[in-house]
XYZ file of C-alpha atoms in Angstrom:
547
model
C -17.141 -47.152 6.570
C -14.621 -44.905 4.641
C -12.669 -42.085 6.546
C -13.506 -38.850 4.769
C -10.022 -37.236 3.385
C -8.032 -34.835 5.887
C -8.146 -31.212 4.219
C -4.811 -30.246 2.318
C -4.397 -27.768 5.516
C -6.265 -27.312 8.976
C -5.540 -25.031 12.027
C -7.253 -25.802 15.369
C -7.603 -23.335 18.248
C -4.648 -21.718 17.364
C -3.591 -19.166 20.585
C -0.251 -17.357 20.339
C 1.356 -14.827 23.159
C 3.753 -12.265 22.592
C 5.897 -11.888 25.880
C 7.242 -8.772 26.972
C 8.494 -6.316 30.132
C 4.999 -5.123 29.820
C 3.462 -8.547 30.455
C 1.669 -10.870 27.865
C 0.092 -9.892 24.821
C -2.513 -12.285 23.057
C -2.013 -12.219 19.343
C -4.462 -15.102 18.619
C -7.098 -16.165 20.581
C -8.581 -20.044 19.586
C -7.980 -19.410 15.500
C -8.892 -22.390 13.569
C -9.897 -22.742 9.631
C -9.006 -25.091 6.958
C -8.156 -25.115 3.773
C -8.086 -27.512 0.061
C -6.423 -28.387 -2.316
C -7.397 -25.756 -4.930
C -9.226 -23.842 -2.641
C -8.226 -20.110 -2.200
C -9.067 -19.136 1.370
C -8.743 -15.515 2.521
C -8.064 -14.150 5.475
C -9.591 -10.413 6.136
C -8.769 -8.051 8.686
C -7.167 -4.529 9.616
C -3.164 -4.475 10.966
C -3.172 -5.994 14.383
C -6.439 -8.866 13.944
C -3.647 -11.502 13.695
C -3.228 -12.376 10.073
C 0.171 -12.595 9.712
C 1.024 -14.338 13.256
C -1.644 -17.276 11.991
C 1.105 -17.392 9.180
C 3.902 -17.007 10.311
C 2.670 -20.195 13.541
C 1.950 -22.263 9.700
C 5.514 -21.910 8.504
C 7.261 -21.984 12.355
C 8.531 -18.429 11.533
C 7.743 -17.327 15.285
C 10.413 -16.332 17.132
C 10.035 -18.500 20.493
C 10.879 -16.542 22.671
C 9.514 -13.599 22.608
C 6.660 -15.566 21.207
C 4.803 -18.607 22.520
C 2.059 -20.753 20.568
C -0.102 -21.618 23.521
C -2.569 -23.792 22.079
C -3.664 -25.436 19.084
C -2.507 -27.733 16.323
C -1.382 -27.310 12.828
C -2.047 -30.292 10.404
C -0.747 -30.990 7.355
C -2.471 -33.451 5.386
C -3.237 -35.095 8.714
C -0.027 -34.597 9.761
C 0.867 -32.732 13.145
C 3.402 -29.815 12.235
C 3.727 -28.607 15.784
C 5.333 -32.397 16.519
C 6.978 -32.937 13.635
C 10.740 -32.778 13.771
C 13.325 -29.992 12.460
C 14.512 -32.032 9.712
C 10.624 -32.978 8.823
C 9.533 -28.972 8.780
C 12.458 -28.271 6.622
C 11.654 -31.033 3.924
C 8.079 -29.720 4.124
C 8.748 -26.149 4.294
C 9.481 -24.413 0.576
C 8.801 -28.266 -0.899
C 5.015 -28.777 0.075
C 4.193 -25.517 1.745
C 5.764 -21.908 0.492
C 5.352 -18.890 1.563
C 5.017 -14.378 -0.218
C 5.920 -12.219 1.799
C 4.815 -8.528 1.058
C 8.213 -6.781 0.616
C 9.787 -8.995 -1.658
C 13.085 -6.274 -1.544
C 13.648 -6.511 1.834
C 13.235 -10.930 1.643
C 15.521 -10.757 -1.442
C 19.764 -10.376 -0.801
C 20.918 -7.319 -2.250
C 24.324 -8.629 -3.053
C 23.402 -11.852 -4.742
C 21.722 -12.107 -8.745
C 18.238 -13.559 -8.240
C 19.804 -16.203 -10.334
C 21.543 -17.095 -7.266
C 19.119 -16.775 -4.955
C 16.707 -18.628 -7.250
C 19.404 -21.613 -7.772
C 19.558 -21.377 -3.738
C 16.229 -22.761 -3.829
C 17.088 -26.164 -5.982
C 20.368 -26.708 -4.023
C 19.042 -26.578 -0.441
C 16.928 -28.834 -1.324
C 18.849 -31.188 -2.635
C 16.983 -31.002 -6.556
C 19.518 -29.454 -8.915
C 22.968 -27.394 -9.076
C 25.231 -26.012 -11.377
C 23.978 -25.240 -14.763
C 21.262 -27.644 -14.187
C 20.023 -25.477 -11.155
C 20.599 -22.130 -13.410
C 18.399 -24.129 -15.701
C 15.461 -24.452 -14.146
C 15.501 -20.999 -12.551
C 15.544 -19.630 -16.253
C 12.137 -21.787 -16.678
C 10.918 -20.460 -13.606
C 11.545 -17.023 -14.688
C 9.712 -17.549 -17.609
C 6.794 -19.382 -16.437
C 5.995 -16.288 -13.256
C 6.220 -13.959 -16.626
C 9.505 -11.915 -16.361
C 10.612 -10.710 -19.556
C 14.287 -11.892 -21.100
C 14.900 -14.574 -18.550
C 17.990 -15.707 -19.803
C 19.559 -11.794 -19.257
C 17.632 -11.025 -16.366
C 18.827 -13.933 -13.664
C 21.930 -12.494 -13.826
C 20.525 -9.242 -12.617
C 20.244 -8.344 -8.968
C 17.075 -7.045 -7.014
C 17.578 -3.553 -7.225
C 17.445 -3.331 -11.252
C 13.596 -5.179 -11.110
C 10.208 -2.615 -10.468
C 8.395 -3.632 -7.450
C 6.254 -5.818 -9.802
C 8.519 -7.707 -11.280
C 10.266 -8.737 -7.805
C 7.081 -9.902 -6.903
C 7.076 -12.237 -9.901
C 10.309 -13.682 -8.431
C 9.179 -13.986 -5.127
C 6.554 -16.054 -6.715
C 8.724 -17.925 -8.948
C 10.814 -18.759 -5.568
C 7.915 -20.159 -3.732
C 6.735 -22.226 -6.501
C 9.855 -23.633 -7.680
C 9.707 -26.968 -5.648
C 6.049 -27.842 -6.603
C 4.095 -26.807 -3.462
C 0.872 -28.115 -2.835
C -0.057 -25.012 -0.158
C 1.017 -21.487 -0.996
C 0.664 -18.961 1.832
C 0.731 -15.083 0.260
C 1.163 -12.493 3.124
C -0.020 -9.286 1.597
C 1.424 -9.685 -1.719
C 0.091 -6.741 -3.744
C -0.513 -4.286 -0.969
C 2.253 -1.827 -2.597
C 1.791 -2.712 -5.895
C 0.031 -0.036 -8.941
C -3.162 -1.475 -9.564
C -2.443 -2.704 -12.739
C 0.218 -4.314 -12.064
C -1.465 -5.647 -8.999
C -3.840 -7.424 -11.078
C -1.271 -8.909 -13.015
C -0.155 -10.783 -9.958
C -3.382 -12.070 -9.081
C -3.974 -13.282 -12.228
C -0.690 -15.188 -12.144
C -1.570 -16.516 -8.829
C -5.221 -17.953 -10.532
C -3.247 -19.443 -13.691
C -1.062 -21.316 -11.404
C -3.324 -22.860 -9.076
C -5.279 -24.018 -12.324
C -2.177 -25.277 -13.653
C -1.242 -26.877 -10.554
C -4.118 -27.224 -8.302
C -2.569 -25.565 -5.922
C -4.203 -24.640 -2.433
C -3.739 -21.036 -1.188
C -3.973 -19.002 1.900
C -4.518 -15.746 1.005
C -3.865 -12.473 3.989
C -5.032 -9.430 2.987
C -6.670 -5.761 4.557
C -7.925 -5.384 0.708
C -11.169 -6.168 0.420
C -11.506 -5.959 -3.199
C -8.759 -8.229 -3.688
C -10.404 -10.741 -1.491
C -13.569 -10.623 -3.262
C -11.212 -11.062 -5.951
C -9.740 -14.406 -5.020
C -11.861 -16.078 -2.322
C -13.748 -18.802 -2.459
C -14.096 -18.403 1.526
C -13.486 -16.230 3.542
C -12.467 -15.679 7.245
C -12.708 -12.492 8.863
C -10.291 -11.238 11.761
C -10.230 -8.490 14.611
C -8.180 -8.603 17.238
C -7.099 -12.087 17.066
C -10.026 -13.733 17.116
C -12.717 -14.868 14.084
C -15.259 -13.051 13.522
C -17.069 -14.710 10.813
C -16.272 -17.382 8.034
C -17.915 -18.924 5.387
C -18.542 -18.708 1.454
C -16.617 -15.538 0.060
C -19.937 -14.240 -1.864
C -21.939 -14.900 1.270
C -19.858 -12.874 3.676
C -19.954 -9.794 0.857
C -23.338 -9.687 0.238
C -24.794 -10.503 3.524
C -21.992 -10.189 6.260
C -23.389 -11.314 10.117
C -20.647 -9.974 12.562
C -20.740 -5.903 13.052
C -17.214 -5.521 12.738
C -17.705 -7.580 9.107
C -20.771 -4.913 8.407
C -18.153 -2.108 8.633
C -15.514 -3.315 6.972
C -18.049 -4.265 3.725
C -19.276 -0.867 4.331
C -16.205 0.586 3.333
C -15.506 -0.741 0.185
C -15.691 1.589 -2.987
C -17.804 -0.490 -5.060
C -20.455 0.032 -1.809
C -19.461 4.148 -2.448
C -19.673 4.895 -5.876
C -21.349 7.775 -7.052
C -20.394 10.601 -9.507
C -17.653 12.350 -7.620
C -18.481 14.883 -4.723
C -21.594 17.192 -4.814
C -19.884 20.074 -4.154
C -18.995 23.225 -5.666
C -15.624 24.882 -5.712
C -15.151 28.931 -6.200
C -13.755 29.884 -9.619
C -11.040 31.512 -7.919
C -7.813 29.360 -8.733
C -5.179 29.504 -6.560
C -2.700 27.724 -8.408
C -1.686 27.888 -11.901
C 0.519 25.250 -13.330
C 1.514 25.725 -17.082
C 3.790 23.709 -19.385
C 6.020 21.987 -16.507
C 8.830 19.763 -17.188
C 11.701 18.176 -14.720
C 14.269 16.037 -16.497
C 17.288 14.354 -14.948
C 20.016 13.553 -17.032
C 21.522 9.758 -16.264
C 24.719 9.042 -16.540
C 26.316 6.411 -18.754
C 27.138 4.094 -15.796
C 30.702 2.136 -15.550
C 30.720 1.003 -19.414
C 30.813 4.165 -21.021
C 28.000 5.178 -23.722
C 26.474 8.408 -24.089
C 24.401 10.073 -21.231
C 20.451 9.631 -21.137
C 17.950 12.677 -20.304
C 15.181 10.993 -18.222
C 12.209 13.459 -18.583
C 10.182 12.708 -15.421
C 7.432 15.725 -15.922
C 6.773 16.385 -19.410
C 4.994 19.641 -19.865
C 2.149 19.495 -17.465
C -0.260 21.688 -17.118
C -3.643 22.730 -14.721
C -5.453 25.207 -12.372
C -6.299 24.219 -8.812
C -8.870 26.395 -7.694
C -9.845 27.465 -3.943
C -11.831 24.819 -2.224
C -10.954 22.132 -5.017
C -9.575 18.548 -4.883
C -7.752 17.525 -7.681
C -6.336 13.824 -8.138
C -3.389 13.058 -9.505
C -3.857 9.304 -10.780
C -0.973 7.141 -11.983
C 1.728 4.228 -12.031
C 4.695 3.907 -10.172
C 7.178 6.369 -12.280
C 4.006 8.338 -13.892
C 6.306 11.599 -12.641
C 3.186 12.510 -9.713
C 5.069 12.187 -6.589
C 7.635 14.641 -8.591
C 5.314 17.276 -9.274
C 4.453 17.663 -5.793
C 8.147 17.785 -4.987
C 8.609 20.761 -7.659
C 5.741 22.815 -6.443
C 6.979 22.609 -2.991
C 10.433 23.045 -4.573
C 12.092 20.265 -3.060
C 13.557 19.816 -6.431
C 14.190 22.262 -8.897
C 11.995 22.308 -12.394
C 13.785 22.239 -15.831
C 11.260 24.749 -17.026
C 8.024 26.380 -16.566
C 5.831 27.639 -14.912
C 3.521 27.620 -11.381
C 1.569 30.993 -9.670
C 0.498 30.501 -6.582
C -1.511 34.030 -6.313
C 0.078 35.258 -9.514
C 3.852 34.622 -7.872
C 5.433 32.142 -9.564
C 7.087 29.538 -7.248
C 9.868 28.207 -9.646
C 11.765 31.888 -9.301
C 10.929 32.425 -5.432
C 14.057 33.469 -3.319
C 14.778 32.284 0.075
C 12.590 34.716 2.097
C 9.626 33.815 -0.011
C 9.982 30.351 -0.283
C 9.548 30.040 3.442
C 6.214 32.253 3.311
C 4.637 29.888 0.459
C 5.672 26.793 2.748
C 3.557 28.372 4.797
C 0.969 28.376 3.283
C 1.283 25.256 1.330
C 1.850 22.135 3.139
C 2.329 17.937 2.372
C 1.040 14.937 3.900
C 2.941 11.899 3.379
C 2.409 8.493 2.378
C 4.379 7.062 5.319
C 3.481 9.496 8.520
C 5.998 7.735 10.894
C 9.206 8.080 8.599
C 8.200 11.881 8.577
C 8.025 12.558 11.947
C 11.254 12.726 14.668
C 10.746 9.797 16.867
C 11.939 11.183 19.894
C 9.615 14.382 19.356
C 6.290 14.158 21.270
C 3.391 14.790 19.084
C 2.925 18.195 21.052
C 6.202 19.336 19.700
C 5.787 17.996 16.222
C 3.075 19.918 15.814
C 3.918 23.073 17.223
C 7.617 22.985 15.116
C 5.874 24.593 12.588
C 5.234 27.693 15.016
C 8.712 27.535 16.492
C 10.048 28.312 12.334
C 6.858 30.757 11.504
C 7.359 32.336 14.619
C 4.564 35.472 13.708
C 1.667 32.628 13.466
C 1.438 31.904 17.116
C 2.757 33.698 20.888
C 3.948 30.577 22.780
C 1.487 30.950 25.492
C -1.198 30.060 23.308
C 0.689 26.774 21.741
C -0.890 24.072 24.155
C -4.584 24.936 23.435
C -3.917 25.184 20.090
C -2.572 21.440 19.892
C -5.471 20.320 21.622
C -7.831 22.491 18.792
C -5.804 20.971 16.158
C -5.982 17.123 17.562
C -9.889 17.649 18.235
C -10.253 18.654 15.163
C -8.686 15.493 13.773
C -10.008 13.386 15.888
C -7.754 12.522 18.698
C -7.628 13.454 22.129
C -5.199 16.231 23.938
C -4.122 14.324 26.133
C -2.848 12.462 22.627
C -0.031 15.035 22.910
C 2.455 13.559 25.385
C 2.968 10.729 23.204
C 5.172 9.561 20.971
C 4.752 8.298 17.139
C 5.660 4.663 17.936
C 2.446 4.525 20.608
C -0.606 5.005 17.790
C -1.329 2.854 15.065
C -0.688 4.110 11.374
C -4.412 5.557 11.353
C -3.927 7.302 13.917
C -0.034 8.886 12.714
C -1.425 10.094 9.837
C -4.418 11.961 11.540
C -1.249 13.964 13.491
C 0.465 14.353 10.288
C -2.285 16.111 9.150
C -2.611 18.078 12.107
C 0.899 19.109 12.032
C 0.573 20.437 8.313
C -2.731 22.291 9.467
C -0.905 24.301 12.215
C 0.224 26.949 9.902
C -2.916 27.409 8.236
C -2.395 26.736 4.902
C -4.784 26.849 1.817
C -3.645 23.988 -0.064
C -2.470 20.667 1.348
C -0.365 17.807 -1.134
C -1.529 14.434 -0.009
C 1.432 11.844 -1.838
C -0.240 8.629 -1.279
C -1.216 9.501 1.744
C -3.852 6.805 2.180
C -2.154 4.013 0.279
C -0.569 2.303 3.015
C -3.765 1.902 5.364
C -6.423 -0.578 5.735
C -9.257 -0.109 3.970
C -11.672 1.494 6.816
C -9.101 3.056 7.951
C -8.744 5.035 4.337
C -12.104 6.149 4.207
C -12.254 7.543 8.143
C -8.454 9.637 6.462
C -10.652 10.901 3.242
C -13.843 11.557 5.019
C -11.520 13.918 7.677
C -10.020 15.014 4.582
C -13.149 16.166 3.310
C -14.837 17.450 6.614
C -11.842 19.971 6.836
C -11.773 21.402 3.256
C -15.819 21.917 3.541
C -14.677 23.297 6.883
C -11.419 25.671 6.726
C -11.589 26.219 2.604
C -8.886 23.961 2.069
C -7.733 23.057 -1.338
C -6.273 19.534 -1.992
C -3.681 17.972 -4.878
C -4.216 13.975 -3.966
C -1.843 11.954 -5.308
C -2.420 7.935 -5.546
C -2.369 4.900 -8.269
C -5.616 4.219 -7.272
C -8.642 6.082 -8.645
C -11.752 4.123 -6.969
C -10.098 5.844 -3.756
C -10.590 9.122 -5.327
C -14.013 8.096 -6.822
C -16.096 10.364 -4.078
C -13.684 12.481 -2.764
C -11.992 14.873 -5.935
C -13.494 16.984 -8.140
C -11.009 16.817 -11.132
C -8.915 13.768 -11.883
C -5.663 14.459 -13.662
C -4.486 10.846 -15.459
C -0.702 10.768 -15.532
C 1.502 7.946 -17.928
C 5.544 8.382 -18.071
C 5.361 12.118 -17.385
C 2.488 12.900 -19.330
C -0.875 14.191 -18.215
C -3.211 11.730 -21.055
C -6.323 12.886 -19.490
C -8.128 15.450 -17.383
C -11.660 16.227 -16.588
C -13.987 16.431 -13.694
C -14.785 13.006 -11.428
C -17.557 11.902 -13.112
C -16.869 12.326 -16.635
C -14.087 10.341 -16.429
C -15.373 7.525 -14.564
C -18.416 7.676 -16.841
C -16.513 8.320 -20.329
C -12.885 7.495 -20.052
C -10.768 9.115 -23.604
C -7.863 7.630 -22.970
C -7.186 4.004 -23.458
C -4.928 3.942 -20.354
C -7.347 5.522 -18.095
C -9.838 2.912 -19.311
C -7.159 0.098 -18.367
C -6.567 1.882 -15.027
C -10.069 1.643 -14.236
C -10.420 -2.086 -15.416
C -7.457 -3.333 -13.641
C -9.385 -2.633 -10.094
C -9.849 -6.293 -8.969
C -13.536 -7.701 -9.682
C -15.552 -10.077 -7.131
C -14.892 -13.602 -8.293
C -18.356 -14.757 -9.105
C -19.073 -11.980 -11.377
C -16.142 -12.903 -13.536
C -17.271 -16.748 -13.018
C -20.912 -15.375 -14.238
C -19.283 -13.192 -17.416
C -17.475 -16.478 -18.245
């Protein structure tokens, strides 16, 4: 009788503790799955379900102490990982089994090329140096898709986009011939288009080399994407597992049920059935910001970089408009000009028939007032030794007519009911809620002075999935609510699907298309907006189906 083959991968009852002062915290709870060679295998779940610590236990990247694996065992091709020696997890570690992480800036060395780094790779192994090392990161380069290898490994991390330090990442894990290839996140703060670049690079490879792959991701799109199973985590434990189409089309767990309900392809519709008044409250015409570069240490002549490039819209009372684009489209820099973080080059933009651009001092801080930001990162905005009580009543403290002091701790609690948090929220500090729950006080904080238009700058981007919608739906409940008015800024427009009622399309400064929600979904005019709207990852039987 023949012994059926031991999967590429397997993890049994996997339990992992997290000491601290505070006692023990349980980060995995009896995790086990498996995975083949040329099988993709995603992991799903929110921040916190575990994800990352099943990783990390893979790759013995947990620090022990504070961390403790429990229980469990980690094979590799039969063979026990959690026995095997120092030496042995080395040899196996970046040779058979590699590892993306998410931030490939902060994993690559700022003072060293990624020719270096890349050469690193060969000579700690053992496999090449010298030129013969340089040579086969030049190949590597090539083969993960970065353009003008041969100039570029001589160029260090900070002169790549976010995309194409991904590529390297990639190009680092696969440069030893891996059989297993673990990706942590890796195109959670990537443009969409360039997100599915990656994932298509990851497919190509694994057909090239049959490669295995663990993928961890909140997205579910890109795990319908890639999957050919799925398991599903929440608080450290699974959920459900099984075939990726399966768990999509007819999840089993709750917790599965909500997460599936949250995805935009389960949401689309033709934009929100609402109607905003005609009353515009912002006029923005012809607005340009350049920045002139200078030559750098070889001399040359000095470059004008025009980041806005005579834009141009109305924003009416009670109106969402989106602001869709790439990385370096110029829409994060438009917000900063209205708000005049930065100064424009030329222009103009009423707010009420004042124009903001030529605003002095004293009416600058009115028109804060009155216009406010969300952020894409809630926690970086916010003073960590403030409690949220007096991060939200700062506002009051600089606009001191809006609000007599006595009346400052009932308003908090108003303002965190009416985001959904408790009052007795307001003792804490930022570090004690999840991101979720940050960027609910964020938004509470920018509604304390009553404003009539709120700038959201990716302010959803960086959450899990059904997280985002509970951010938008609040979004929404308090514009039908208060009257509020909303610029959204994000690079990706199925978020924005259901939730604005004009999309402006932004490339290198540019607005190439604008129009209300569902004309543009419906009839795209500009052959970028029709690749933006492409590049949203597809479920990976209907592309096996269309093939």
């Amino acid at each position: 009788m023949s012994m059926s083959k031991p999967p590429l991968l397997s993890v049994d009852n996997l339990t992992v503790d997290f000491h601290s002062a505070a006692g023990a915290f349980r980060a995995t709870e009896g995790v086990s799955f498996s995975v083949d060679a040329g099988e993709t295998l995603v992991i799903l779940g929110e921040s916190g379900s575990g994800k990352s610590v099943s990783a990390s236990a893979i790759m013995g990247l947990i620090d022990t102490p504070p961390g403790e694996i429990v229980s469990g065992a980690i094979s590799y091709r039969g063979e026990d990982l959690r026995t095997a020696s120092e030496a042995r997890r080395r040899a196996i570690n970046g040779c058979k089994i590699a590892m993306i992480f998410q931030d490939p800036l902060s994993h690559l060395n700022p003072v060293y090329t990624i020719g270096w780094q890349l050469a690193e790779v060969f000579t700690a192994h053992r496999k090449a140096s010298g030129e013969e090392a340089r040579k086969r990161s030049i190949e590597i380069l090539r083969r993960v898709g970065l353009p003008d290898p041969e100039t570029r490994i001589d160029w260090y991390p900070h002169q790549f986009s976010g995309g194409q330090r991904q590529r390297i990442m990639i190009g680092m894990a696969i440069a030893l011939g891996p059989e297993l290839l673990i990706a942590d996140e890796p195109t959670t703060a990537l443009d969409v288009s360039v997100q599915a670049q990656i994932l298509e690079l990851l497919k190509d490879l694994q057909r090239e080399e049959g490669l295995g792959i663990i993928m961890i991701t909140h997205d579910l799109e890109v795990a319908a994407n890639m999957a050919d199973r799925i398991v599903v985590m929440k608080s450290g434990r699974i959920v459900e597992e099984g075939d990726a189409r399966k768990v999509f089309d007819h999840p089993e767990h709750a917790y599965t049920r909500q997460l599936m309900s949250a995805l935009p392809a389960h949401q689309e519709g033709d934009g929100p059935e609402r109607g905003a008044t005609e009353e515009p409250v912002l006029t923005v015409s012809h607005l340009c910001k350049s920045y002139t570069l200078s030559p750098g240490l070889f001399g040359g002549d000095p470059r004008v970089l025009k980041a806005v490039d005579d834009v141009s819209f109305t924003l009416k009372r009670g109106e969402t408009l989106g602001i869709v684009g790439e990385s370096g489209s110029g829409k994060s820099t438009i917000a900063r000009v209205l708000l005049r973080l930065n100064d424009a080059t030329s222009g103009e933009a009423l707010f009420h028939g004042d124009d903001i651009l030529k605003m002095d001092r004293r009416e600058l801080l009115a028109f804060r007032r009155r216009v406010q930001m969300v952020f894409q990162d809630p926690y970086s905005s916010m003073n960590p030794r403030m409690n949220v009580f007096s991060i939200i009543a700062e506002p009051w403290k600089i606009h001191k007519d809006i609000l007599p002091r006595a009346k400052w701790e009932a308003r908090v609690a108003e303002l965190l009911a009416l985001v959904g948090l408790n009052a007795d929220h307001a003792r804490r500090f930022p570090h004690q809620f999840s991101g979720g729950q940050r960027q609910r006080i964020a938004i509470a904080r920018a509604l304390a002075c009553d404003p009539e238009i709120l700038v959201c700058d990716e302010a959803v981007s960086a959450l899990d999935v059904s997280i985002q919608m509970q951010i938008i739906d609040l979004l929404g409940d308090l514009r039908d609510r208060l009257g509020l008015s909303y610029i959204f800024i994000t690079h990706d427009l199925p978020i924005v699907r259901n939730f604005a009622d004009r999309i402006l399309v932004m490339k290198s400064g540019k607005v190439v298309e604008q129009s209300r929600t569902e004309e543009l979904f419906r009839a795209p005019k500009d052959q970028y907006t029709r690749t933006l709207i492409e590049a949203a990852p597809k479920p990976k039987w209907e592309a096996a189906s269309a093939a």
